[in-house]
PDB file of C-alpha atoms in Angstrom:
ATOM      1  CA  MET A  28      88.954  31.011 159.659  1.00 89.00           C
ATOM      2  CA  THR A  29      92.017  33.197 161.092  1.00 91.00           C
ATOM      3  CA  LEU A  30      93.202  31.207 163.373  1.00 93.00           C
ATOM      4  CA  THR A  31      93.162  28.070 161.291  1.00 92.00           C
ATOM      5  CA  TYR A  32      95.406  29.354 158.675  1.00 93.00           C
ATOM      6  CA  ILE A  33      97.554  30.605 161.224  1.00 93.00           C
ATOM      7  CA  ALA A  34      97.909  27.016 162.256  1.00 94.00           C
ATOM      8  CA  LEU A  35      98.125  25.499 159.437  1.00 92.00           C
ATOM      9  CA  LEU A  36     100.780  27.895 157.988  1.00 91.00           C
ATOM     10  CA  ALA A  37     102.724  27.197 161.241  1.00 92.00           C
ATOM     11  CA  VAL A  38     102.392  23.732 160.195  1.00 93.00           C
ATOM     12  CA  ALA A  39     102.967  24.502 156.595  1.00 88.00           C
ATOM     13  CA  ILE A  40     106.207  26.612 157.790  1.00 86.00           C
ATOM     14  CA  VAL A  41     107.102  23.599 160.117  1.00 89.00           C
ATOM     15  CA  ALA A  42     106.815  20.792 157.021  1.00 87.00           C
ATOM     16  CA  ALA A  43     108.477  23.038 154.342  1.00 85.00           C
ATOM     17  CA  GLY A  44     111.726  23.774 157.112  1.00 84.00           C
ATOM     18  CA  PRO A  45     113.759  20.602 156.353  1.00 83.00           C
ATOM     19  CA  PHE A  46     113.911  21.863 152.248  1.00 84.00           C
ATOM     20  CA  LEU A  47     114.799  25.136 153.184  1.00 84.00           C
ATOM     21  CA  TRP A  48     117.149  24.825 156.009  1.00 84.00           C
ATOM     22  CA  MET A  49     119.451  22.416 153.315  1.00 84.00           C
ATOM     23  CA  THR A  50     118.381  24.489 150.147  1.00 86.00           C
ATOM     24  CA  ILE A  51     119.661  27.572 152.172  1.00 84.00           C
ATOM     25  CA  THR A  52     122.671  24.989 152.814  1.00 83.00           C
ATOM     26  CA  ALA A  53     123.556  24.507 149.401  1.00 84.00           C
ATOM     27  CA  PHE A  54     124.389  27.599 148.211  1.00 85.00           C
ATOM     28  CA  LYS A  55     126.431  28.070 151.013  1.00 81.00           C
ATOM     29  CA  SER A  56     130.517  27.772 151.229  1.00 73.00           C
ATOM     30  CA  GLY A  57     132.867  27.183 154.123  1.00 63.00           C
ATOM     31  CA  GLN A  58     130.390  28.747 156.762  1.00 58.00           C
ATOM     32  CA  ASN A  59     128.007  27.149 159.648  1.00 59.00           C
ATOM     33  CA  ILE A  60     125.483  24.636 158.241  1.00 62.00           C
ATOM     34  CA  TYR A  61     124.280  25.065 161.897  1.00 65.00           C
ATOM     35  CA  ASP A  62     124.213  28.748 161.222  1.00 66.00           C
ATOM     36  CA  PRO A  63     120.489  30.653 160.008  1.00 63.00           C
ATOM     37  CA  SER A  64     121.260  33.839 159.302  1.00 66.00           C
ATOM     38  CA  ILE A  65     121.718  34.670 155.468  1.00 70.00           C
ATOM     39  CA  LYS A  66     123.579  37.223 154.544  1.00 71.00           C
ATOM     40  CA  ILE A  67     123.076  37.465 149.406  1.00 70.00           C
ATOM     41  CA  SER A  68     127.257  38.072 149.285  1.00 68.00           C
ATOM     42  CA  GLN A  69     128.301  35.058 150.417  1.00 71.00           C
ATOM     43  CA  LEU A  70     125.437  33.090 148.525  1.00 79.00           C
ATOM     44  CA  THR A  71     128.010  31.407 145.783  1.00 83.00           C
ATOM     45  CA  VAL A  72     126.815  28.346 143.601  1.00 85.00           C
ATOM     46  CA  ALA A  73     130.171  26.145 143.595  1.00 85.00           C
ATOM     47  CA  ASN A  74     128.734  23.475 145.365  1.00 85.00           C
ATOM     48  CA  PHE A  75     126.253  22.567 142.483  1.00 87.00           C
ATOM     49  CA  VAL A  76     128.923  22.593 139.932  1.00 86.00           C
ATOM     50  CA  GLY A  77     131.037  20.628 142.337  1.00 84.00           C
ATOM     51  CA  VAL A  78     128.774  17.928 142.205  1.00 85.00           C
ATOM     52  CA  TRP A  79     127.566  18.518 138.848  1.00 84.00           C
ATOM     53  CA  GLU A  80     131.436  17.512 137.850  1.00 81.00           C
ATOM     54  CA  PHE A  81     132.336  15.419 140.252  1.00 81.00           C
ATOM     55  CA  LEU A  82     129.094  12.678 139.383  1.00 81.00           C
ATOM     56  CA  ASN A  83     128.609  13.472 136.509  1.00 84.00           C
ATOM     57  CA  ILE A  84     124.865  14.366 137.307  1.00 85.00           C
ATOM     58  CA  PRO A  85     123.834  13.987 133.192  1.00 88.00           C
ATOM     59  CA  ALA A  86     123.954  10.109 133.763  1.00 90.00           C
ATOM     60  CA  TYR A  87     122.194   9.307 137.032  1.00 91.00           C
ATOM     61  CA  LEU A  88     119.795  11.827 135.845  1.00 90.00           C
ATOM     62  CA  GLY A  89     119.576   9.830 132.442  1.00 92.00           C
ATOM     63  CA  ASN A  90     119.032   6.400 134.097  1.00 93.00           C
ATOM     64  CA  THR A  91     116.655   7.874 137.583  1.00 93.00           C
ATOM     65  CA  VAL A  92     114.331   8.941 133.742  1.00 93.00           C
ATOM     66  CA  VAL A  93     115.134   5.619 132.152  1.00 95.00           C
ATOM     67  CA  ILE A  94     114.056   3.659 135.559  1.00 94.00           C
ATOM     68  CA  THR A  95     111.336   6.253 136.476  1.00 94.00           C
ATOM     69  CA  VAL A  96     108.890   6.208 133.282  1.00 94.00           C
ATOM     70  CA  GLY A  97     109.375   3.211 132.611  1.00 95.00           C
ATOM     71  CA  SER A  98     107.794   2.059 135.444  1.00 95.00           C
ATOM     72  CA  ILE A  99     105.396   4.908 135.371  1.00 94.00           C
ATOM     73  CA  VAL A 100     104.211   3.807 132.068  1.00 95.00           C
ATOM     74  CA  ILE A 101     103.845  -0.178 132.709  1.00 95.00           C
ATOM     75  CA  ASP A 102     101.898   0.712 135.754  1.00 95.00           C
ATOM     76  CA  VAL A 103      99.380   3.189 134.520  1.00 95.00           C
ATOM     77  CA  VAL A 104      99.723   0.339 131.197  1.00 94.00           C
ATOM     78  CA  LEU A 105      98.598  -2.512 133.387  1.00 94.00           C
ATOM     79  CA  ALA A 106      96.614  -1.437 136.479  1.00 94.00           C
ATOM     80  CA  SER A 107      94.405   0.957 134.237  1.00 94.00           C
ATOM     81  CA  LEU A 108      93.831  -2.815 132.413  1.00 93.00           C
ATOM     82  CA  CYS A 109      93.320  -5.297 135.202  1.00 93.00           C
ATOM     83  CA  ALA A 110      91.547  -2.691 136.887  1.00 93.00           C
ATOM     84  CA  TYR A 111      89.097  -2.382 133.975  1.00 92.00           C
ATOM     85  CA  PRO A 112      87.311  -6.141 135.167  1.00 91.00           C
ATOM     86  CA  LEU A 113      87.351  -5.689 138.194  1.00 91.00           C
ATOM     87  CA  ALA A 114      84.734  -2.289 138.629  1.00 90.00           C
ATOM     88  CA  CYS A 115      82.698  -2.540 134.455  1.00 87.00           C
ATOM     89  CA  MET A 116      82.541  -6.574 134.182  1.00 86.00           C
ATOM     90  CA  ARG A 117      80.511  -9.821 136.029  1.00 86.00           C
ATOM     91  CA  PHE A 118      82.173 -13.014 136.477  1.00 87.00           C
ATOM     92  CA  PRO A 119      82.609 -15.024 138.713  1.00 89.00           C
ATOM     93  CA  GLY A 120      84.862 -15.153 141.495  1.00 88.00           C
ATOM     94  CA  ARG A 121      85.948 -10.743 141.363  1.00 88.00           C
ATOM     95  CA  ASP A 122      84.915  -9.878 144.802  1.00 88.00           C
ATOM     96  CA  VAL A 123      87.415 -12.799 145.981  1.00 92.00           C
ATOM     97  CA  ILE A 124      90.095 -11.367 142.974  1.00 91.00           C
ATOM     98  CA  MET A 125      89.465  -8.544 145.493  1.00 89.00           C
ATOM     99  CA  VAL A 126      90.355  -8.946 148.458  1.00 89.00           C
ATOM    100  CA  LEU A 127      93.723 -11.774 147.878  1.00 90.00           C
ATOM    101  CA  LEU A 128      95.099  -7.806 146.312  1.00 89.00           C
ATOM    102  CA  ILE A 129      93.472  -5.799 148.585  1.00 87.00           C
ATOM    103  CA  ALA A 130      94.993  -8.503 151.071  1.00 87.00           C
ATOM    104  CA  ALA A 131      98.736  -8.294 148.478  1.00 85.00           C
ATOM    105  CA  MET A 132      98.909  -4.689 150.611  1.00 84.00           C
ATOM    106  CA  ILE A 133      99.317  -5.894 153.655  1.00 85.00           C
ATOM    107  CA  ILE A 134     102.715  -7.592 152.128  1.00 82.00           C
ATOM    108  CA  PRO A 135     105.694  -5.935 152.605  1.00 81.00           C
ATOM    109  CA  ALA A 136     107.690  -4.838 149.059  1.00 76.00           C
ATOM    110  CA  ALA A 137     111.450  -5.986 150.982  1.00 77.00           C
ATOM    111  CA  ALA A 138     109.242 -10.262 151.338  1.00 80.00           C
ATOM    112  CA  GLY A 139     110.110 -10.095 147.318  1.00 83.00           C
ATOM    113  CA  MET A 140     112.941  -8.828 147.618  1.00 87.00           C
ATOM    114  CA  VAL A 141     114.775 -12.431 147.564  1.00 88.00           C
ATOM    115  CA  ILE A 142     112.441 -14.127 144.951  1.00 89.00           C
ATOM    116  CA  ASN A 143     112.619 -10.996 142.277  1.00 91.00           C
ATOM    117  CA  TYR A 144     115.793 -10.845 142.646  1.00 92.00           C
ATOM    118  CA  LEU A 145     116.648 -14.322 141.733  1.00 92.00           C
ATOM    119  CA  THR A 146     114.529 -14.765 139.278  1.00 92.00           C
ATOM    120  CA  LEU A 147     116.217 -12.063 137.410  1.00 93.00           C
ATOM    121  CA  SER A 148     119.532 -13.702 137.892  1.00 92.00           C
ATOM    122  CA  THR A 149     117.211 -16.447 135.958  1.00 93.00           C
ATOM    123  CA  LEU A 150     116.618 -14.271 132.891  1.00 92.00           C
ATOM    124  CA  HIS A 151     119.729 -12.667 133.150  1.00 92.00           C
ATOM    125  CA  LEU A 152     118.386  -9.157 134.335  1.00 92.00           C
ATOM    126  CA  LEU A 153     120.962  -8.169 136.522  1.00 92.00           C
ATOM    127  CA  ASN A 154     122.779  -5.460 135.952  1.00 93.00           C
ATOM    128  CA  THR A 155     120.373  -3.982 133.940  1.00 93.00           C
ATOM    129  CA  LEU A 156     118.046  -1.439 133.711  1.00 93.00           C
ATOM    130  CA  VAL A 157     114.801  -3.595 132.772  1.00 94.00           C
ATOM    131  CA  GLY A 158     115.669  -5.196 136.041  1.00 93.00           C
ATOM    132  CA  VAL A 159     115.305  -3.332 138.072  1.00 93.00           C
ATOM    133  CA  ILE A 160     112.100  -1.914 136.462  1.00 94.00           C
ATOM    134  CA  LEU A 161     109.967  -4.874 136.489  1.00 92.00           C
ATOM    135  CA  PRO A 162     110.382  -5.658 139.888  1.00 89.00           C
ATOM    136  CA  GLY A 163     107.570  -3.983 141.529  1.00 83.00           C
ATOM    137  CA  SER A 164     106.279  -1.541 138.740  1.00 88.00           C
ATOM    138  CA  LEU A 165     102.837  -2.498 138.693  1.00 89.00           C
ATOM    139  CA  LYS A 166     101.648  -1.860 142.372  1.00 91.00           C
ATOM    140  CA  VAL A 167      97.979  -3.058 144.436  1.00 91.00           C
ATOM    141  CA  PHE A 168      97.708   0.106 145.077  1.00 90.00           C
ATOM    142  CA  SER A 169      96.841   1.068 142.127  1.00 92.00           C
ATOM    143  CA  ILE A 170      94.878  -0.879 140.441  1.00 93.00           C
ATOM    144  CA  VAL A 171      92.707  -0.812 144.067  1.00 91.00           C
ATOM    145  CA  LEU A 172      93.153   2.747 143.149  1.00 90.00           C
ATOM    146  CA  LEU A 173      91.599   2.814 138.791  1.00 93.00           C
ATOM    147  CA  ARG A 174      88.973   0.836 140.268  1.00 92.00           C
ATOM    148  CA  GLN A 175      87.257   2.611 142.636  1.00 89.00           C
ATOM    149  CA  ALA A 176      87.499   5.607 140.163  1.00 90.00           C
ATOM    150  CA  TYR A 177      86.498   3.350 136.829  1.00 92.00           C
ATOM    151  CA  LEU A 178      83.315   3.217 139.108  1.00 90.00           C
ATOM    152  CA  GLY A 179      82.411   7.024 139.157  1.00 87.00           C
ATOM    153  CA  VAL A 180      81.150   6.463 135.050  1.00 88.00           C
ATOM    154  CA  PRO A 181      78.436   6.347 134.646  1.00 88.00           C
ATOM    155  CA  ARG A 182      77.413   2.583 132.772  1.00 86.00           C
ATOM    156  CA  ASP A 183      75.059   4.488 130.602  1.00 88.00           C
ATOM    157  CA  LEU A 184      78.217   4.988 128.677  1.00 86.00           C
ATOM    158  CA  ILE A 185      79.467   1.571 128.623  1.00 87.00           C
ATOM    159  CA  GLU A 186      76.097   0.020 127.626  1.00 88.00           C
ATOM    160  CA  ALA A 187      75.846   3.112 125.308  1.00 88.00           C
ATOM    161  CA  ALA A 188      79.442   1.994 123.547  1.00 88.00           C
ATOM    162  CA  ARG A 189      78.656  -2.071 124.165  1.00 87.00           C
ATOM    163  CA  ILE A 190      74.898  -1.146 121.764  1.00 88.00           C
ATOM    164  CA  ASP A 191      77.046   0.444 118.921  1.00 86.00           C
ATOM    165  CA  GLY A 192      79.145  -2.568 118.884  1.00 87.00           C
ATOM    166  CA  ALA A 193      82.753  -1.173 120.394  1.00 86.00           C
ATOM    167  CA  SER A 194      84.594  -3.984 121.816  1.00 89.00           C
ATOM    168  CA  GLU A 195      86.003  -4.533 125.305  1.00 88.00           C
ATOM    169  CA  LEU A 196      89.642  -2.504 124.996  1.00 89.00           C
ATOM    170  CA  LEU A 197      88.709   0.066 122.731  1.00 91.00           C
ATOM    171  CA  ILE A 198      85.761   1.251 125.089  1.00 90.00           C
ATOM    172  CA  TRP A 199      88.940   1.218 128.225  1.00 91.00           C
ATOM    173  CA  ARG A 200      90.974   3.330 125.870  1.00 89.00           C
ATOM    174  CA  LYS A 201      87.943   6.057 124.533  1.00 89.00           C
ATOM    175  CA  ILE A 202      86.538   6.037 127.450  1.00 89.00           C
ATOM    176  CA  MET A 203      87.513   5.523 130.079  1.00 91.00           C
ATOM    177  CA  MET A 204      90.681   6.923 130.532  1.00 91.00           C
ATOM    178  CA  PRO A 205      89.479  10.223 129.424  1.00 89.00           C
ATOM    179  CA  SER A 206      87.506  10.275 132.577  1.00 88.00           C
ATOM    180  CA  ILE A 207      90.128   9.264 135.892  1.00 89.00           C
ATOM    181  CA  MET A 208      93.074  11.354 134.355  1.00 87.00           C
ATOM    182  CA  PRO A 209      93.039  12.817 138.391  1.00 84.00           C
ATOM    183  CA  ALA A 210      93.388   9.339 139.461  1.00 88.00           C
ATOM    184  CA  ILE A 211      95.610   8.278 136.510  1.00 90.00           C
ATOM    185  CA  SER A 212      97.269  11.672 137.417  1.00 86.00           C
ATOM    186  CA  THR A 213      97.559  10.178 140.773  1.00 87.00           C
ATOM    187  CA  VAL A 214      99.403   7.498 140.253  1.00 91.00           C
ATOM    188  CA  VAL A 215     101.654   8.636 138.312  1.00 90.00           C
ATOM    189  CA  ILE A 216     102.396  11.222 140.785  1.00 87.00           C
ATOM    190  CA  PHE A 217     103.133   8.707 143.027  1.00 88.00           C
ATOM    191  CA  ASP A 218     105.168   6.524 141.269  1.00 91.00           C
ATOM    192  CA  PHE A 219     107.215   8.767 139.947  1.00 91.00           C
ATOM    193  CA  ILE A 220     108.162  10.344 144.228  1.00 87.00           C
ATOM    194  CA  GLY A 221     108.481   5.666 145.051  1.00 88.00           C
ATOM    195  CA  ARG A 222     110.054   5.435 141.647  1.00 91.00           C
ATOM    196  CA  TRP A 223     112.648   7.745 141.532  1.00 90.00           C
ATOM    197  CA  ASN A 224     113.655   8.296 145.095  1.00 87.00           C
ATOM    198  CA  GLU A 225     114.526   5.044 145.550  1.00 88.00           C
ATOM    199  CA  PHE A 226     117.876   3.737 147.183  1.00 86.00           C
ATOM    200  CA  LEU A 227     118.056   0.074 148.127  1.00 87.00           C
ATOM    201  CA  TRP A 228     116.680  -2.063 144.780  1.00 91.00           C
ATOM    202  CA  PRO A 229     118.485  -0.059 142.339  1.00 92.00           C
ATOM    203  CA  ILE A 230     122.009  -1.574 143.992  1.00 90.00           C
ATOM    204  CA  ILE A 231     121.301  -4.785 144.924  1.00 91.00           C
ATOM    205  CA  VAL A 232     120.550  -5.762 140.858  1.00 93.00           C
ATOM    206  CA  LEU A 233     122.757  -2.834 139.358  1.00 91.00           C
ATOM    207  CA  GLN A 234     127.217  -3.713 140.059  1.00 89.00           C
ATOM    208  CA  ASP A 235     128.072  -0.770 137.766  1.00 89.00           C
ATOM    209  CA  PRO A 236     128.483   2.171 140.389  1.00 86.00           C
ATOM    210  CA  ALA A 237     127.825   3.775 136.735  1.00 88.00           C
ATOM    211  CA  LYS A 238     124.219   2.738 136.124  1.00 91.00           C
ATOM    212  CA  TYR A 239     122.618   3.481 139.994  1.00 91.00           C
ATOM    213  CA  PRO A 240     120.154   5.931 139.237  1.00 91.00           C
ATOM    214  CA  LEU A 241     120.517   9.856 141.747  1.00 88.00           C
ATOM    215  CA  ALA A 242     119.136   8.491 144.598  1.00 86.00           C
ATOM    216  CA  ALA A 243     121.572   6.014 145.011  1.00 86.00           C
ATOM    217  CA  ALA A 244     124.898   8.309 143.603  1.00 84.00           C
ATOM    218  CA  LEU A 245     124.105  11.186 146.217  1.00 81.00           C
ATOM    219  CA  GLN A 246     124.024   7.763 149.282  1.00 75.00           C
ATOM    220  CA  TYR A 247     128.105   7.383 147.252  1.00 66.00           C
ATOM    221  CA  LEU A 248     127.773  11.815 146.945  1.00 65.00           C
ATOM    222  CA  ASN A 249     127.837  10.876 151.137  1.00 62.00           C
ATOM    223  CA  GLY A 250     130.241   8.590 151.710  1.00 59.00           C
ATOM    224  CA  SER A 251     132.644  10.534 150.001  1.00 55.00           C
ATOM    225  CA  PHE A 252     131.501  13.882 150.882  1.00 55.00           C
ATOM    226  CA  ASN A 253     131.356  13.660 155.109  1.00 57.00           C
ATOM    227  CA  TYR A 254     133.311  16.848 155.287  1.00 61.00           C
ATOM    228  CA  LYS A 255     131.772  18.692 153.140  1.00 72.00           C
ATOM    229  CA  PHE A 256     127.719  19.470 154.114  1.00 78.00           C
ATOM    230  CA  GLY A 257     127.103  21.689 150.978  1.00 79.00           C
ATOM    231  CA  TYR A 258     128.170  18.848 148.066  1.00 81.00           C
ATOM    232  CA  ILE A 259     125.502  17.168 150.086  1.00 81.00           C
ATOM    233  CA  ALA A 260     122.546  19.900 149.952  1.00 84.00           C
ATOM    234  CA  ALA A 261     123.207  20.124 146.751  1.00 86.00           C
ATOM    235  CA  GLY A 262     123.217  17.425 145.284  1.00 85.00           C
ATOM    236  CA  THR A 263     120.082  16.733 146.733  1.00 85.00           C
ATOM    237  CA  VAL A 264     117.777  19.801 145.712  1.00 88.00           C
ATOM    238  CA  ILE A 265     119.115  18.543 142.245  1.00 87.00           C
ATOM    239  CA  SER A 266     117.082  15.473 142.942  1.00 86.00           C
ATOM    240  CA  ILE A 267     114.025  17.641 144.506  1.00 87.00           C
ATOM    241  CA  VAL A 268     113.537  19.733 141.895  1.00 87.00           C
ATOM    242  CA  PRO A 269     112.179  17.483 139.331  1.00 86.00           C
ATOM    243  CA  VAL A 270     109.622  15.570 142.013  1.00 85.00           C
ATOM    244  CA  LEU A 271     108.268  19.378 143.160  1.00 85.00           C
ATOM    245  CA  ILE A 272     107.811  20.160 139.074  1.00 86.00           C
ATOM    246  CA  ILE A 273     105.433  16.121 138.362  1.00 83.00           C
ATOM    247  CA  PHE A 274     103.648  17.710 141.284  1.00 80.00           C
ATOM    248  CA  ILE A 275     103.029  20.699 140.957  1.00 83.00           C
ATOM    249  CA  ILE A 276     101.891  20.085 137.016  1.00 81.00           C
ATOM    250  CA  PHE A 277      99.446  17.423 138.523  1.00 75.00           C
ATOM    251  CA  GLN A 278      98.486  18.540 141.586  1.00 73.00           C
ATOM    252  CA  LYS A 279      95.139  20.360 141.137  1.00 72.00           C
ATOM    253  CA  ASN A 280      94.439  16.542 139.189  1.00 66.00           C
ATOM    254  CA  TYR A 281      95.475  14.873 142.041  1.00 64.00           C
ATOM    255  CA  ILE A 282      93.760  17.220 144.683  1.00 65.00           C
ATOM    256  CA  ASN A 283      90.515  15.949 142.983  1.00 62.00           C
ATOM    257  CA  ALA A 284      91.358  11.917 143.731  1.00 56.00           C
ATOM    258  CA  VAL A 285      92.109  12.111 146.644  1.00 57.00           C
ATOM    259  CA  ALA A 286      89.197  13.996 147.901  1.00 55.00           C
ATOM    260  CA  GLY A 287      86.645  11.719 145.483  1.00 51.00           C
ATOM    261  CA  ALA A 288      88.298   9.413 147.446  1.00 47.00           C
ATOM    262  CA  VAL A 289      87.635  10.530 150.386  1.00 46.00           C
ATOM    263  CA  LYS A 290      84.050  11.401 149.237  1.00 46.00           C
ATOM    264  CA  ALA A 291      83.452   7.471 148.581  1.00 46.00           C
TER     265      ALA A 291
END
């Protein structure tokens, strides 16, 4: 066990090394970024202040929150509704639908960008946050994951609710959703990370840089301050902190869901 923990600690240090180096660099001012030494007296928040003033971070954070939260709500609601009949109802073609859904996961997201762009253009949703949110919000992975979680709910609960006269929608809302919260937490984490760090699609849809999410704005910062890597590091740290907070909040449910999926 001692050797195992030592090995895991070494892997953790290697994995967290780049983030720690970037965080330290964000607090340095005018020093060699490749110098690993840390002097408390030389640490400063000037890089964070400069990025905050130059990029209008609150506006970009607001855009990112709207895009991320909107995508998560759509994915959780629609994916859970789609997964419920696939797990708890019997109807012709159910297995075929599952096969098609799993096969659709093979298709890369970039393959649908042209079609999505033309569709948004027809709907006059270009250069809007709605146009960024709608394509790709409902994910096949979420449907498959939640279906597997539904299968773990005892059938007796569902049958008892039906005997008592509960509708399928009431069963889904009152019984099934509370029973699969670990899986929903997993969906929230994956969606949050994916949407919060999304870069290419917002740049394609949005022509106004003021509507960019934070990830796209940081790339703009990279082009403006190539000679000030401390600004880039500070902006990256600002963008990563919310992801870490969300993961810490949902990590228990996330680990339980992943462990259950591996066991299944």
